[in-house]
Amino acid sequence: DTAVSQTPKYLVTQMGNDKSIKCEQNLGHDTMYWYKQDSKKFLKIMFSYNNKELIINETVPNRFSPKSPDKAHLNLHINSLELGDSAVYFCASSQDGAGVMGQFFGPGTRLTVL
Amino acid sequence: AQKITQTQPGMFVQEKEAVTLDCTYDTSDPSYGLFWYKQPSSGEMIFLIYQGSYDQQNATEGRYSLNFQKARKSANLVISASQLGDSAMYFCAMREPRGSASKIIFGSGTRLSIRP
């Protein structure tokens, strides 16, 4: 059973397009996250949702909009894609908002903007 | 501002030897948590171990242990009896409290390569 799943695994698209990445967790966790990992492997949090409510919103361009239809899903929509958006995007979940027991990550979505 | 520092960009270790991956952190908050994650070449992030700032004992999980030295603000990961499958990127991370929520900030990672 996949704990945290993301689709698609790979996404290649042109500059200016709009795309979405979906994330689902079946762990019953209350909190979900989006991270961006750049080409130098640096991992940075973008958003965090607790029970469908946005609780962390880092300095991310408005072109990025997360949506949580229920606490098991957290999708990421990106408008007007730019070259600099190329990265691996990870979804994660944790049992609580503090992430005390660690965060469980999805397999990542490799986004390439041409 | 909180930050995490991993000073070893890469390490080579002989199989079956123990290895220590360094991590130092900086925070003024008394309540925090420290994590280690492993990222193999396949790309997934695997949670390894957690240490709370108020925990009296060092965390251990199988071959992994966290050498927590609070006064020195260090949280080194020790892997005993290294195996070829331990070759991966390792990230140290710290939970930063923010009201009722927290975020986790990551270090820049250490690439560990195990030699047969």
PDB file of C-alpha atoms in Angstrom:
ATOM      1  CA  ASP A   1       0.000   0.000   0.000  1.00  0.00           C
ATOM      2  CA  THR A   2       1.343   3.407  -0.989  1.00  0.00           C
ATOM      3  CA  ALA A   3       1.294   5.772   1.986  1.00  0.00           C
ATOM      4  CA  VAL A   4       1.794   9.077   0.151  1.00  0.00           C
ATOM      5  CA  SER A   5       1.296   9.071  -3.588  1.00  0.00           C
ATOM      6  CA  GLN A   6       1.827  11.775  -6.173  1.00  0.00           C
ATOM      7  CA  THR A   7       0.834  12.054  -9.799  1.00  0.00           C
ATOM      8  CA  PRO A   8       2.376  12.483 -12.202  1.00  0.00           C
ATOM      9  CA  LYS A   9       5.883  11.253 -11.450  1.00  0.00           C
ATOM     10  CA  TYR A  10       7.330  13.194 -14.375  1.00  0.00           C
ATOM     11  CA  LEU A  11       5.984  16.348 -15.967  1.00  0.00           C
ATOM     12  CA  VAL A  12       7.566  18.034 -18.977  1.00  0.00           C
ATOM     13  CA  THR A  13       5.910  21.181 -20.234  1.00  0.00           C
ATOM     14  CA  GLN A  14       6.457  24.453 -22.013  1.00  0.00           C
ATOM     15  CA  MET A  15       6.969  27.834 -20.397  1.00  0.00           C
ATOM     16  CA  GLY A  16       3.712  29.683 -19.827  1.00  0.00           C
ATOM     17  CA  ASN A  17       1.581  26.566 -19.404  1.00  0.00           C
ATOM     18  CA  ASP A  18      -0.542  25.753 -16.347  1.00  0.00           C
ATOM     19  CA  LYS A  19      -0.116  22.391 -14.669  1.00  0.00           C
ATOM     20  CA  SER A  20      -1.260  20.514 -11.568  1.00  0.00           C
ATOM     21  CA  ILE A  21       0.324  17.912  -9.343  1.00  0.00           C
ATOM     22  CA  LYS A  22      -1.892  15.713  -7.194  1.00  0.00           C
ATOM     23  CA  CYS A  23      -1.082  14.220  -3.819  1.00  0.00           C
ATOM     24  CA  GLU A  24      -2.954  11.721  -1.705  1.00  0.00           C
ATOM     25  CA  GLN A  25      -2.124  10.088   1.618  1.00  0.00           C
ATOM     26  CA  ASN A  26      -3.823   7.078   3.165  1.00  0.00           C
ATOM     27  CA  LEU A  27      -2.151   7.350   6.559  1.00  0.00           C
ATOM     28  CA  GLY A  28      -4.984   9.250   8.206  1.00  0.00           C
ATOM     29  CA  HIS A  29      -2.638  12.160   8.853  1.00  0.00           C
ATOM     30  CA  ASP A  30      -4.002  15.622   9.570  1.00  0.00           C
ATOM     31  CA  THR A  31      -1.199  17.671   8.046  1.00  0.00           C
ATOM     32  CA  MET A  32       0.135  17.750   4.510  1.00  0.00           C
ATOM     33  CA  TYR A  33       2.990  19.675   2.919  1.00  0.00           C
ATOM     34  CA  TRP A  34       4.513  20.675  -0.377  1.00  0.00           C
ATOM     35  CA  TYR A  35       8.289  20.944  -0.744  1.00  0.00           C
ATOM     36  CA  LYS A  36      10.468  22.003  -3.641  1.00  0.00           C
ATOM     37  CA  GLN A  37      13.873  20.395  -4.185  1.00  0.00           C
ATOM     38  CA  ASP A  38      16.109  22.302  -6.578  1.00  0.00           C
ATOM     39  CA  SER A  39      18.913  21.005  -8.788  1.00  0.00           C
ATOM     40  CA  LYS A  40      21.394  21.330  -5.908  1.00  0.00           C
ATOM     41  CA  LYS A  41      19.201  19.057  -3.804  1.00  0.00           C
ATOM     42  CA  PHE A  42      18.187  21.867  -1.485  1.00  0.00           C
ATOM     43  CA  LEU A  43      14.762  21.112  -0.019  1.00  0.00           C
ATOM     44  CA  LYS A  44      12.458  23.947   0.978  1.00  0.00           C
ATOM     45  CA  ILE A  45       8.926  23.952   2.315  1.00  0.00           C
ATOM     46  CA  MET A  46       6.313  25.761   0.253  1.00  0.00           C
ATOM     47  CA  PHE A  47       2.982  25.115   1.940  1.00  0.00           C
ATOM     48  CA  SER A  48       1.449  23.241   4.817  1.00  0.00           C
ATOM     49  CA  TYR A  49      -2.208  22.339   5.369  1.00  0.00           C
ATOM     50  CA  ASN A  50      -3.765  21.047   8.549  1.00  0.00           C
ATOM     51  CA  ASN A  51      -7.214  19.555   8.163  1.00  0.00           C
ATOM     52  CA  LYS A  52      -7.771  21.379   4.874  1.00  0.00           C
ATOM     53  CA  GLU A  53      -6.684  24.698   6.354  1.00  0.00           C
ATOM     54  CA  LEU A  54      -3.575  26.525   5.122  1.00  0.00           C
ATOM     55  CA  ILE A  55      -1.190  27.000   8.040  1.00  0.00           C
ATOM     56  CA  ILE A  56       2.152  27.650   6.414  1.00  0.00           C
ATOM     57  CA  ASN A  57       2.653  29.680   3.272  1.00  0.00           C
ATOM     58  CA  GLU A  58       6.270  30.442   2.588  1.00  0.00           C
ATOM     59  CA  THR A  59       7.423  33.132   0.198  1.00  0.00           C
ATOM     60  CA  VAL A  60       6.141  31.437  -2.900  1.00  0.00           C
ATOM     61  CA  PRO A  61       4.972  33.256  -6.063  1.00  0.00           C
ATOM     62  CA  ASN A  62       1.222  33.658  -6.436  1.00  0.00           C
ATOM     63  CA  ARG A  63       1.428  31.437  -9.480  1.00  0.00           C
ATOM     64  CA  PHE A  64       1.536  28.505  -7.061  1.00  0.00           C
ATOM     65  CA  SER A  65      -1.815  27.665  -5.514  1.00  0.00           C
ATOM     66  CA  PRO A  66      -2.372  24.686  -3.251  1.00  0.00           C
ATOM     67  CA  LYS A  67      -5.814  23.185  -2.820  1.00  0.00           C
ATOM     68  CA  SER A  68      -6.939  20.694  -0.212  1.00  0.00           C
ATOM     69  CA  PRO A  69     -10.385  19.238  -0.990  1.00  0.00           C
ATOM     70  CA  ASP A  70     -10.141  16.994   2.072  1.00  0.00           C
ATOM     71  CA  LYS A  71      -7.472  16.135   4.588  1.00  0.00           C
ATOM     72  CA  ALA A  72      -6.234  13.182   2.529  1.00  0.00           C
ATOM     73  CA  HIS A  73      -5.524  15.271  -0.559  1.00  0.00           C
ATOM     74  CA  LEU A  74      -3.339  18.266  -1.266  1.00  0.00           C
ATOM     75  CA  ASN A  75      -2.952  19.363  -4.861  1.00  0.00           C
ATOM     76  CA  LEU A  76      -0.586  21.952  -6.267  1.00  0.00           C
ATOM     77  CA  HIS A  77      -1.554  24.075  -9.240  1.00  0.00           C
ATOM     78  CA  ILE A  78       1.052  26.165 -11.005  1.00  0.00           C
ATOM     79  CA  ASN A  79       0.119  28.926 -13.438  1.00  0.00           C
ATOM     80  CA  SER A  80       2.298  30.448 -16.139  1.00  0.00           C
ATOM     81  CA  LEU A  81       5.193  28.065 -15.620  1.00  0.00           C
ATOM     82  CA  GLU A  82       8.703  29.504 -15.748  1.00  0.00           C
ATOM     83  CA  LEU A  83      12.084  27.894 -16.358  1.00  0.00           C
ATOM     84  CA  GLY A  84      12.986  28.366 -12.695  1.00  0.00           C
ATOM     85  CA  ASP A  85      10.073  26.209 -11.648  1.00  0.00           C
ATOM     86  CA  SER A  86      11.953  23.153 -12.872  1.00  0.00           C
ATOM     87  CA  ALA A  87      12.557  21.047  -9.771  1.00  0.00           C
ATOM     88  CA  VAL A  88      11.357  17.995  -7.923  1.00  0.00           C
ATOM     89  CA  TYR A  89       8.218  18.662  -5.917  1.00  0.00           C
ATOM     90  CA  PHE A  90       7.550  16.506  -2.900  1.00  0.00           C
ATOM     91  CA  CYS A  91       4.317  16.079  -1.061  1.00  0.00           C
ATOM     92  CA  ALA A  92       4.523  14.930   2.553  1.00  0.00           C
ATOM     93  CA  SER A  93       2.211  14.268   5.466  1.00  0.00           C
ATOM     94  CA  SER A  94       2.534  14.063   9.226  1.00  0.00           C
ATOM     95  CA  GLN A  95       0.313  12.922  12.032  1.00  0.00           C
ATOM     96  CA  ASP A  96       0.292  16.334  13.662  1.00  0.00           C
ATOM     97  CA  GLY A  97       1.060  19.891  12.711  1.00  0.00           C
ATOM     98  CA  ALA A  98       4.304  19.747  14.616  1.00  0.00           C
ATOM     99  CA  GLY A  99       5.575  16.820  12.589  1.00  0.00           C
ATOM    100  CA  VAL A 100       6.900  15.282  15.786  1.00  0.00           C
ATOM    101  CA  MET A 101       6.818  11.759  14.447  1.00  0.00           C
ATOM    102  CA  GLY A 102       8.436  12.776  11.212  1.00  0.00           C
ATOM    103  CA  GLN A 103       6.989  13.545   7.866  1.00  0.00           C
ATOM    104  CA  PHE A 104       6.296  10.871   5.294  1.00  0.00           C
ATOM    105  CA  PHE A 105       7.167  11.865   1.786  1.00  0.00           C
ATOM    106  CA  GLY A 106       5.680  10.965  -1.543  1.00  0.00           C
ATOM    107  CA  PRO A 107       7.922   9.767  -4.379  1.00  0.00           C
ATOM    108  CA  GLY A 108       8.255  13.249  -5.846  1.00  0.00           C
ATOM    109  CA  THR A 109       7.239  14.809  -9.142  1.00  0.00           C
ATOM    110  CA  ARG A 110      10.044  15.881 -11.432  1.00  0.00           C
ATOM    111  CA  LEU A 111       8.876  18.995 -13.265  1.00  0.00           C
ATOM    112  CA  THR A 112      10.833  20.144 -16.294  1.00  0.00           C
ATOM    113  CA  VAL A 113       9.900  23.439 -17.903  1.00  0.00           C
ATOM    114  CA  LEU A 114      11.250  23.942 -21.419  1.00  0.00           C
TER     115      LEU A 114
ATOM    116  CA  ALA B   1      16.786  32.822  12.235  1.00  0.00           C
ATOM    117  CA  GLN B   2      16.882  29.070  12.516  1.00  0.00           C
ATOM    118  CA  LYS B   3      19.253  27.210  10.289  1.00  0.00           C
ATOM    119  CA  ILE B   4      20.768  23.801   9.769  1.00  0.00           C
ATOM    120  CA  THR B   5      24.369  23.246   8.684  1.00  0.00           C
ATOM    121  CA  GLN B   6      25.833  20.119   7.177  1.00  0.00           C
ATOM    122  CA  THR B   7      29.509  20.727   6.503  1.00  0.00           C
ATOM    123  CA  GLN B   8      30.285  17.489   4.655  1.00  0.00           C
ATOM    124  CA  PRO B   9      29.061  17.669   1.064  1.00  0.00           C
ATOM    125  CA  GLY B  10      30.357  14.147   0.399  1.00  0.00           C
ATOM    126  CA  MET B  11      31.867  11.201   2.249  1.00  0.00           C
ATOM    127  CA  PHE B  12      33.373   7.873   1.265  1.00  0.00           C
ATOM    128  CA  VAL B  13      33.350   5.033   3.783  1.00  0.00           C
ATOM    129  CA  GLN B  14      34.419   1.417   3.596  1.00  0.00           C
ATOM    130  CA  GLU B  15      31.646  -1.141   3.946  1.00  0.00           C
ATOM    131  CA  LYS B  16      31.079  -2.366   7.517  1.00  0.00           C
ATOM    132  CA  GLU B  17      32.710   0.693   9.053  1.00  0.00           C
ATOM    133  CA  ALA B  18      30.758   3.101  11.218  1.00  0.00           C
ATOM    134  CA  VAL B  19      30.124   6.556   9.823  1.00  0.00           C
ATOM    135  CA  THR B  20      29.212   9.864  11.434  1.00  0.00           C
ATOM    136  CA  LEU B  21      27.391  12.541   9.479  1.00  0.00           C
ATOM    137  CA  ASP B  22      27.684  15.983  11.006  1.00  0.00           C
ATOM    138  CA  CYS B  23      24.849  18.398  11.636  1.00  0.00           C
ATOM    139  CA  THR B  24      24.756  21.613  13.603  1.00  0.00           C
ATOM    140  CA  TYR B  25      21.760  23.793  14.120  1.00  0.00           C
ATOM    141  CA  ASP B  26      20.947  27.241  15.316  1.00  0.00           C
ATOM    142  CA  THR B  27      17.810  28.207  17.151  1.00  0.00           C
ATOM    143  CA  SER B  28      16.795  30.414  20.028  1.00  0.00           C
ATOM    144  CA  ASP B  29      13.638  28.428  20.677  1.00  0.00           C
ATOM    145  CA  PRO B  30      13.861  25.964  23.598  1.00  0.00           C
ATOM    146  CA  SER B  31      11.423  23.570  21.986  1.00  0.00           C
ATOM    147  CA  TYR B  32      12.501  22.032  18.728  1.00  0.00           C
ATOM    148  CA  GLY B  33      12.927  18.701  17.009  1.00  0.00           C
ATOM    149  CA  LEU B  34      15.691  17.274  14.894  1.00  0.00           C
ATOM    150  CA  PHE B  35      15.343  14.733  12.102  1.00  0.00           C
ATOM    151  CA  TRP B  36      17.445  12.797   9.685  1.00  0.00           C
ATOM    152  CA  TYR B  37      16.211  11.732   6.265  1.00  0.00           C
ATOM    153  CA  LYS B  38      17.783   9.511   3.642  1.00  0.00           C
ATOM    154  CA  GLN B  39      17.360  10.108  -0.076  1.00  0.00           C
ATOM    155  CA  PRO B  40      18.643   7.234  -2.240  1.00  0.00           C
ATOM    156  CA  SER B  41      19.358   7.717  -5.939  1.00  0.00           C
ATOM    157  CA  SER B  42      15.771   6.673  -6.681  1.00  0.00           C
ATOM    158  CA  GLY B  43      14.733  10.008  -5.189  1.00  0.00           C
ATOM    159  CA  GLU B  44      12.327   9.190  -2.383  1.00  0.00           C
ATOM    160  CA  MET B  45      12.781  10.770   1.044  1.00  0.00           C
ATOM    161  CA  ILE B  46      12.927   8.268   3.883  1.00  0.00           C
ATOM    162  CA  PHE B  47      12.486   9.317   7.501  1.00  0.00           C
ATOM    163  CA  LEU B  48      15.227   7.766   9.663  1.00  0.00           C
ATOM    164  CA  ILE B  49      15.227   9.161  13.155  1.00  0.00           C
ATOM    165  CA  TYR B  50      13.866  11.919  15.404  1.00  0.00           C
ATOM    166  CA  GLN B  51      15.245  13.678  18.500  1.00  0.00           C
ATOM    167  CA  GLY B  52      13.245  16.114  20.591  1.00  0.00           C
ATOM    168  CA  SER B  53      15.005  18.977  22.323  1.00  0.00           C
ATOM    169  CA  TYR B  54      13.778  17.814  25.714  1.00  0.00           C
ATOM    170  CA  ASP B  55      14.636  14.154  25.205  1.00  0.00           C
ATOM    171  CA  GLN B  56      17.163  13.029  27.787  1.00  0.00           C
ATOM    172  CA  GLN B  57      18.533  10.125  25.819  1.00  0.00           C
ATOM    173  CA  ASN B  58      19.935   9.944  22.325  1.00  0.00           C
ATOM    174  CA  ALA B  59      17.499   8.513  19.800  1.00  0.00           C
ATOM    175  CA  THR B  60      18.285   5.149  18.234  1.00  0.00           C
ATOM    176  CA  GLU B  61      16.617   3.229  15.416  1.00  0.00           C
ATOM    177  CA  GLY B  62      18.323  -0.003  14.461  1.00  0.00           C
ATOM    178  CA  ARG B  63      21.731   0.857  13.019  1.00  0.00           C
ATOM    179  CA  TYR B  64      21.000   4.582  13.248  1.00  0.00           C
ATOM    180  CA  SER B  65      21.665   6.681  16.300  1.00  0.00           C
ATOM    181  CA  LEU B  66      21.565  10.399  16.810  1.00  0.00           C
ATOM    182  CA  ASN B  67      24.412  11.880  18.839  1.00  0.00           C
ATOM    183  CA  PHE B  68      22.589  14.824  20.383  1.00  0.00           C
ATOM    184  CA  GLN B  69      24.823  17.405  22.075  1.00  0.00           C
ATOM    185  CA  LYS B  70      22.502  20.182  23.076  1.00  0.00           C
ATOM    186  CA  ALA B  71      25.086  22.614  24.431  1.00  0.00           C
ATOM    187  CA  ARG B  72      27.055  22.359  21.212  1.00  0.00           C
ATOM    188  CA  LYS B  73      23.874  22.435  19.119  1.00  0.00           C
ATOM    189  CA  SER B  74      24.889  19.384  17.200  1.00  0.00           C
ATOM    190  CA  ALA B  75      22.842  16.385  16.096  1.00  0.00           C
ATOM    191  CA  ASN B  76      25.161  14.014  14.286  1.00  0.00           C
ATOM    192  CA  LEU B  77      23.856  10.833  12.705  1.00  0.00           C
ATOM    193  CA  VAL B  78      25.842   7.680  13.389  1.00  0.00           C
ATOM    194  CA  ILE B  79      25.379   4.666  11.151  1.00  0.00           C
ATOM    195  CA  SER B  80      26.936   1.521  12.531  1.00  0.00           C
ATOM    196  CA  ALA B  81      28.248  -1.298  10.326  1.00  0.00           C
ATOM    197  CA  SER B  82      27.606   0.526   7.062  1.00  0.00           C
ATOM    198  CA  GLN B  83      26.155  -1.365   4.107  1.00  0.00           C
ATOM    199  CA  LEU B  84      26.249  -0.734   0.365  1.00  0.00           C
ATOM    200  CA  GLY B  85      22.578   0.180   0.514  1.00  0.00           C
ATOM    201  CA  ASP B  86      23.410   3.084   2.811  1.00  0.00           C
ATOM    202  CA  SER B  87      24.836   4.985  -0.148  1.00  0.00           C
ATOM    203  CA  ALA B  88      22.527   7.992  -0.489  1.00  0.00           C
ATOM    204  CA  MET B  89      22.054  11.671   0.318  1.00  0.00           C
ATOM    205  CA  TYR B  90      21.384  12.320   3.985  1.00  0.00           C
ATOM    206  CA  PHE B  91      19.554  15.390   5.185  1.00  0.00           C
ATOM    207  CA  CYS B  92      19.461  16.797   8.677  1.00  0.00           C
ATOM    208  CA  ALA B  93      16.360  18.821   9.460  1.00  0.00           C
ATOM    209  CA  MET B  94      14.929  20.849  12.289  1.00  0.00           C
ATOM    210  CA  ARG B  95      11.344  21.451  13.245  1.00  0.00           C
ATOM    211  CA  GLU B  96      10.796  25.138  13.767  1.00  0.00           C
ATOM    212  CA  PRO B  97       7.783  25.932  15.935  1.00  0.00           C
ATOM    213  CA  ARG B  98       5.465  28.592  14.644  1.00  0.00           C
ATOM    214  CA  GLY B  99       2.486  29.045  16.879  1.00  0.00           C
ATOM    215  CA  SER B 100       0.205  26.052  16.509  1.00  0.00           C
ATOM    216  CA  ALA B 101       2.045  24.943  13.422  1.00  0.00           C
ATOM    217  CA  SER B 102       5.579  23.980  12.610  1.00  0.00           C
ATOM    218  CA  LYS B 103       7.713  23.808   9.575  1.00  0.00           C
ATOM    219  CA  ILE B 104      10.768  21.700   8.966  1.00  0.00           C
ATOM    220  CA  ILE B 105      13.882  23.262   7.516  1.00  0.00           C
ATOM    221  CA  PHE B 106      16.512  21.107   5.882  1.00  0.00           C
ATOM    222  CA  GLY B 107      20.284  21.215   5.671  1.00  0.00           C
ATOM    223  CA  SER B 108      22.082  21.057   2.351  1.00  0.00           C
ATOM    224  CA  GLY B 109      22.714  17.334   2.654  1.00  0.00           C
ATOM    225  CA  THR B 110      25.691  14.959   2.706  1.00  0.00           C
ATOM    226  CA  ARG B 111      26.240  12.448  -0.066  1.00  0.00           C
ATOM    227  CA  LEU B 112      27.443   9.203   1.499  1.00  0.00           C
ATOM    228  CA  SER B 113      29.114   6.589  -0.683  1.00  0.00           C
ATOM    229  CA  ILE B 114      29.910   3.163   0.716  1.00  0.00           C
ATOM    230  CA  ARG B 115      32.857   1.343  -0.866  1.00  0.00           C
ATOM    231  CA  PRO B 116      32.744  -2.484  -1.088  1.00  0.00           C
TER     232      PRO B 116
END
